[in-house]
Coordinates of C-alpha atoms in Angstrom, one line a residue:
X214 CA 23.9 64.2 -15.0
X215 CA 25.0 60.7 -16.0
X216 CA 24.8 59.5 -12.4
X217 CA 21.3 60.9 -12.2
X218 CA 20.3 59.1 -15.4
X219 CA 21.7 55.9 -14.1
X220 CA 19.8 56.2 -10.8
X221 CA 16.6 56.9 -12.8
X222 CA 17.2 53.9 -15.0
X223 CA 17.9 51.7 -12.0
X224 CA 14.7 52.9 -10.3
X225 CA 12.6 52.2 -13.4
X226 CA 14.1 48.7 -13.7
X227 CA 13.3 48.0 -10.0
X228 CA 9.7 49.2 -10.5
X229 CA 9.3 47.0 -13.6
X230 CA 10.7 44.0 -11.7
X231 CA 8.2 44.5 -8.8
X232 CA 5.4 44.9 -11.3
X233 CA 6.1 41.7 -13.2
X234 CA 6.8 39.7 -10.0
X235 CA 3.5 40.9 -8.5
X236 CA 1.6 39.9 -11.6
X237 CA 3.2 36.5 -11.5
X238 CA 2.3 36.1 -7.8
X239 CA -1.3 37.0 -8.4
X240 CA -1.4 34.6 -11.3
X241 CA -0.9 31.8 -8.8
X242 CA -3.7 33.0 -6.6
X243 CA -6.2 33.5 -9.4
X244 CA -5.2 30.1 -11.0
X245 CA -6.0 28.4 -7.7
X246 CA -9.4 30.2 -7.5
X247 CA -10.3 29.3 -11.1
X248 CA -9.2 25.7 -10.6
X249 CA -11.4 25.4 -7.5
X250 CA -14.4 26.8 -9.3
X251 CA -14.0 24.5 -12.3
X252 CA -13.6 21.4 -10.1
X253 CA -16.8 22.3 -8.3
X254 CA -18.5 22.6 -11.7
X255 CA -17.2 19.2 -12.7
X256 CA -18.2 17.5 -9.4
X257 CA -21.8 18.7 -9.4
X258 CA -22.4 17.8 -13.1
X259 CA -20.1 14.8 -13.7
X260 CA -19.4 16.3 -17.2
X261 CA -16.3 14.9 -18.9
X262 CA -16.0 18.2 -20.8
X263 CA -15.9 20.2 -17.6
X264 CA -13.4 17.7 -16.2
X265 CA -11.2 18.5 -19.1
X266 CA -11.5 22.2 -18.5
X267 CA -10.7 21.7 -14.8
X268 CA -7.7 19.5 -15.5
X269 CA -6.2 22.2 -17.7
X270 CA -6.6 24.6 -14.7
X271 CA -4.1 22.4 -12.8
X272 CA -1.6 23.2 -15.5
X273 CA -2.4 26.9 -15.0
X274 CA -1.5 26.6 -11.3
X275 CA 1.8 24.8 -12.0
X276 CA 2.9 27.1 -14.8
X277 CA 2.0 30.2 -12.8
X278 CA 4.3 29.1 -10.1
X279 CA 7.0 28.2 -12.6
X280 CA 6.6 31.7 -14.2
X281 CA 7.1 33.4 -10.9
X282 CA 10.3 31.4 -10.3
X283 CA 11.6 32.1 -13.9
X284 CA 10.8 35.8 -13.6
X285 CA 12.8 36.1 -10.4
X286 CA 15.7 34.3 -11.9
X287 CA 15.6 36.4 -15.1
X288 CA 15.9 39.7 -13.1
X289 CA 19.1 38.6 -11.4
X290 CA 22.0 40.8 -12.4
X291 CA 24.8 39.5 -14.6
X292 CA 27.5 37.6 -12.8
X293 CA 30.8 35.9 -13.6
X294 CA 29.0 32.7 -14.7
X295 CA 26.3 34.6 -16.7
X296 CA 28.0 37.8 -18.0
X297 CA 25.1 38.6 -20.3
X298 CA 22.4 38.2 -17.6
X299 CA 19.7 35.6 -16.9
X300 CA 17.1 36.9 -19.3
X301 CA 16.4 33.6 -21.0
X302 CA 15.2 31.9 -17.8
X303 CA 11.6 32.9 -18.7
X304 CA 11.7 30.8 -21.8
X305 CA 12.2 27.7 -19.7
X306 CA 9.0 28.5 -17.9
X307 CA 7.2 28.8 -21.3
X308 CA 8.6 25.5 -22.5
X309 CA 7.5 23.8 -19.3
X310 CA 4.0 25.2 -19.8
X311 CA 3.9 23.8 -23.3
X312 CA 5.0 20.3 -22.1
X313 CA 2.4 20.3 -19.2
X314 CA -0.4 21.3 -21.6
X315 CA 0.4 18.2 -23.7
X316 CA 0.4 16.0 -20.6
X317 CA -3.0 17.4 -19.6
X318 CA -4.4 16.7 -23.1
X319 CA -3.3 13.1 -22.9
X320 CA -5.0 12.7 -19.5
X321 CA -8.2 14.2 -21.0
X322 CA -8.1 11.8 -23.9
X323 CA -7.9 8.9 -21.5
X324 CA -10.9 10.2 -19.6
X325 CA -12.8 10.6 -22.9
X326 CA -12.2 7.0 -23.8
X327 CA -13.6 5.8 -20.5
X328 CA -16.7 8.1 -20.9
X329 CA -17.4 6.9 -24.5
X330 CA -17.7 3.4 -23.1
X331 CA -20.4 4.5 -20.7
X332 CA -22.0 7.8 -21.6
X333 CA -24.1 9.3 -18.9
X334 CA -26.5 12.2 -18.4
X335 CA -25.4 15.3 -16.6
X336 CA -26.4 16.1 -13.0
X337 CA -27.3 19.7 -12.1
X338 CA -26.0 21.0 -15.5
X339 CA -27.2 24.6 -15.2
X340 CA -25.6 25.2 -11.8
X341 CA -22.3 23.7 -13.1
X342 CA -22.4 25.7 -16.3
X343 CA -23.0 28.9 -14.3
X344 CA -20.0 28.3 -12.1
X345 CA -17.8 27.4 -15.1
X346 CA -18.9 30.6 -16.8
X347 CA -17.9 32.7 -13.8
X348 CA -14.5 31.0 -13.8
X349 CA -14.1 31.8 -17.5
X350 CA -14.9 35.4 -17.0
X351 CA -12.2 35.7 -14.2
X352 CA -9.7 34.1 -16.5
X353 CA -10.6 36.3 -19.5
X354 CA -10.0 39.5 -17.5
X355 CA -6.7 38.2 -16.0
X356 CA -5.4 36.9 -19.4
X357 CA -5.9 40.4 -20.9
X358 CA -4.0 42.0 -18.0
X359 CA -1.1 39.5 -18.3
X360 CA -0.7 39.8 -22.1
X361 CA -0.9 43.6 -22.1
X362 CA 1.6 44.0 -19.2
X363 CA 3.8 41.1 -20.4
X364 CA 4.3 42.8 -23.8
X365 CA 4.8 46.2 -22.2
X366 CA 7.5 44.8 -19.9
X367 CA 8.8 42.3 -22.5
X368 CA 8.3 39.3 -20.3
X369 CA 7.9 36.0 -22.3
X370 CA 6.7 34.2 -19.1
X371 CA 3.8 36.6 -18.5
X372 CA 2.8 36.7 -22.2
X373 CA 2.9 32.8 -22.4
X374 CA 0.9 32.5 -19.2
X375 CA -1.7 35.1 -20.5
X376 CA -1.9 33.4 -23.9
X377 CA -2.5 30.0 -22.3
X378 CA -5.2 31.4 -20.0
X379 CA -6.9 33.0 -23.0
X380 CA -6.8 29.6 -24.7
X381 CA -8.4 28.2 -21.6
X382 CA -11.1 30.9 -21.8
X383 CA -11.9 30.0 -25.4
X384 CA -12.0 26.4 -24.4
X385 CA -14.4 27.1 -21.6
X386 CA -16.7 29.1 -23.9
X387 CA -16.8 26.2 -26.4
X388 CA -17.5 23.7 -23.6
X389 CA -20.3 25.8 -22.2
X390 CA -22.0 26.3 -25.6
X391 CA -21.6 22.6 -26.4
X392 CA -23.0 21.4 -23.1
X393 CA -26.0 23.7 -23.4
X394 CA -26.7 22.0 -26.7
X395 CA -26.2 18.6 -25.1
X396 CA -28.7 19.4 -22.3
X397 CA -31.2 20.9 -24.7
X398 CA -31.1 18.0 -27.2
X399 CA -30.4 15.1 -24.8
X400 CA -27.5 14.0 -26.9
X401 CA -25.2 12.9 -24.1
X402 CA -22.5 11.8 -26.5
X403 CA -21.7 15.5 -27.1
X404 CA -20.1 15.7 -23.6
X405 CA -17.1 13.3 -24.3
X406 CA -16.8 14.6 -27.9
X407 CA -16.5 18.1 -26.6
X408 CA -13.8 17.0 -24.2
X409 CA -12.0 15.3 -27.1
X410 CA -12.1 18.6 -29.0
X411 CA -10.7 20.4 -25.9
X412 CA -7.8 17.9 -25.7
X413 CA -6.9 18.3 -29.4
X414 CA -7.1 22.1 -29.1
X415 CA -4.7 22.3 -26.1
X416 CA -2.4 19.8 -27.8
X417 CA -2.1 22.3 -30.7
X418 CA -1.6 25.2 -28.3
X419 CA 1.0 23.3 -26.3
X420 CA 3.0 22.5 -29.5
X421 CA 2.7 26.2 -30.7
X422 CA 3.8 27.6 -27.3
X423 CA 6.8 25.2 -27.0
X424 CA 7.9 26.1 -30.5
X425 CA 7.7 29.9 -29.8
X426 CA 9.7 29.4 -26.6
X427 CA 12.4 27.3 -28.2
X428 CA 12.7 30.0 -30.9
X429 CA 13.5 32.5 -28.2
X430 CA 16.2 30.1 -26.8
X431 CA 17.7 29.9 -30.3
X432 CA 18.6 33.7 -30.3
X433 CA 15.8 34.8 -32.6
X434 CA 16.3 38.2 -34.3
X435 CA 14.0 41.1 -33.8
X436 CA 11.1 41.4 -36.3
X437 CA 11.3 43.4 -39.5
X438 CA 9.6 46.5 -38.2
X439 CA 12.0 46.8 -35.2
X440 CA 15.0 46.0 -37.4
X441 CA 14.1 48.9 -39.6
X442 CA 13.6 51.1 -36.6
X443 CA 17.1 50.2 -35.3
X444 CA 18.6 51.0 -38.7
X445 CA 16.9 54.4 -38.8
X446 CA 18.1 55.2 -35.3
X447 CA 21.7 54.3 -36.1
X448 CA 21.7 56.2 -39.4
X449 CA 20.2 59.3 -37.8
X450 CA 22.9 59.4 -35.1
X451 CA 26.0 58.3 -37.0
X452 CA 27.2 61.8 -38.2
X453 CA 31.0 61.6 -38.6
X454 CA 31.1 57.9 -39.5
X455 CA 31.2 56.6 -43.1
X456 CA 29.3 53.3 -43.1
X457 CA 27.5 50.7 -41.0
X458 CA 27.5 47.1 -41.9
X459 CA 27.0 43.6 -40.4
X460 CA 24.1 44.6 -38.2
X461 CA 22.9 41.7 -36.1
X462 CA 20.2 41.5 -33.4
X463 CA 18.9 38.9 -31.0
X464 CA 16.2 38.7 -28.3
X465 CA 16.7 37.2 -24.9
X466 CA 13.6 37.7 -22.8
X467 CA 13.3 41.4 -22.1
X468 CA 16.7 42.2 -23.5
X469 CA 17.5 43.1 -27.1
X470 CA 21.2 42.7 -28.1
X471 CA 22.4 44.7 -31.0
X472 CA 25.8 44.6 -32.6
X473 CA 27.3 46.1 -35.8
X474 CA 30.5 47.5 -37.4
X475 CA 30.9 51.2 -37.7
X476 CA 33.4 52.4 -40.4
X477 CA 35.2 55.7 -39.7
X478 CA 38.0 57.6 -41.3
X479 CA 41.3 55.9 -40.6
X480 CA 42.8 59.2 -39.3
X481 CA 40.0 59.7 -36.8
X482 CA 41.0 59.6 -33.1
X483 CA 39.8 57.0 -30.7
X484 CA 38.1 59.7 -28.7
X485 CA 36.2 61.1 -31.7
X486 CA 35.0 57.6 -32.8
X487 CA 34.0 56.9 -29.2
X488 CA 31.8 60.1 -29.2
X489 CA 29.9 58.7 -32.2
X490 CA 29.5 55.3 -30.6
X491 CA 28.1 56.9 -27.4
X492 CA 25.7 59.0 -29.4
X493 CA 24.3 56.0 -31.2
X494 CA 24.1 53.9 -28.1
X495 CA 22.3 56.6 -26.1
X496 CA 19.8 57.0 -29.0
X497 CA 19.1 53.2 -29.1
X498 CA 18.7 53.0 -25.3
X499 CA 16.2 55.9 -25.5
X500 CA 13.9 54.1 -28.0
X501 CA 14.4 50.4 -27.2
X502 CA 13.9 49.1 -23.6
X503 CA 16.6 46.9 -22.1
X504 CA 18.9 47.1 -25.1
X505 CA 22.6 46.0 -25.1
X506 CA 24.7 47.5 -27.8
X507 CA 28.1 46.3 -29.1
X508 CA 29.8 48.5 -31.7
X509 CA 33.0 47.4 -33.6
X510 CA 34.8 50.4 -35.0
X511 CA 36.7 49.9 -38.3
X512 CA 39.0 52.1 -40.5
X513 CA 37.7 53.1 -43.9
X514 CA 39.7 50.4 -45.8
X515 CA 37.1 47.9 -44.2
X516 CA 34.2 49.7 -45.9
X517 CA 32.0 47.6 -48.1
X518 CA 30.4 50.5 -50.2
X519 CA 32.2 52.7 -52.7
X520 CA 34.0 55.8 -51.3
X521 CA 32.0 59.0 -51.5
X522 CA 28.8 57.4 -50.3
X523 CA 26.9 59.7 -47.9
X524 CA 24.3 59.6 -45.2
X525 CA 26.0 56.8 -43.3
X526 CA 24.4 54.0 -45.3
X527 CA 24.1 50.4 -44.4
X528 CA 26.2 47.9 -46.5

């Protein structure tokens, strides 16, 4: 039975790996498509705002490729040099994405400065706006797919890529609305000003994304809701133990690491305490994907709560 469960788990992990890797690969293809459309829109209009939108698409292509590389690394099994696995590799991709976003913003600001010196009217604005709108629609659908699947598979690289693309979509919508106003009113100065707003927005998004990724590299704990879920699972499956204390968690990409101390009667055999540990570990694995559990068993003189306390409480 155990061998069958291990085989099923391995098959599920392999399927998840293929799914995430395929999504990362198609992100590169779609990023190239969208980038091409946006550069066409910029070329036929000469709009600085559309140039800023196209420039951000270059970042999408680079980061999509980086995400694919990071995902493949993160799925490598643990080895002697990395006994806890390679899960954190995806955070490096997300950090790179944040840095490249900042670089793109600085390039846009430089272009805005040039345009402010010599503002010009737009050429073929409606054709360019239509092409850009089509690119934004493709991006919106793909961003939704990446974020949903990234959260399901607990892939920071996919989530970061999807969130950045969604930011790109919002940017495109703002640019399109602003350029329509510029064309209708004849206020050509709106074009570089819109580009400047795009640059400031993606600067903020780059800073935010980098901060979130660095937080993951710093062994951030699970959120409060998941922490309480873990406590409930442990308490419900600790029959025979006396107390649980020093519960600690950390997230590394898809993996969640859990460790705690389990207090048992000093006269309990190693085999009996091991049965309790197995029961707790199996329950956690059934509810939390890619979990790694470490349990330190202690005798009752290590308990932190008064003797006689029931229901396997947490200290």
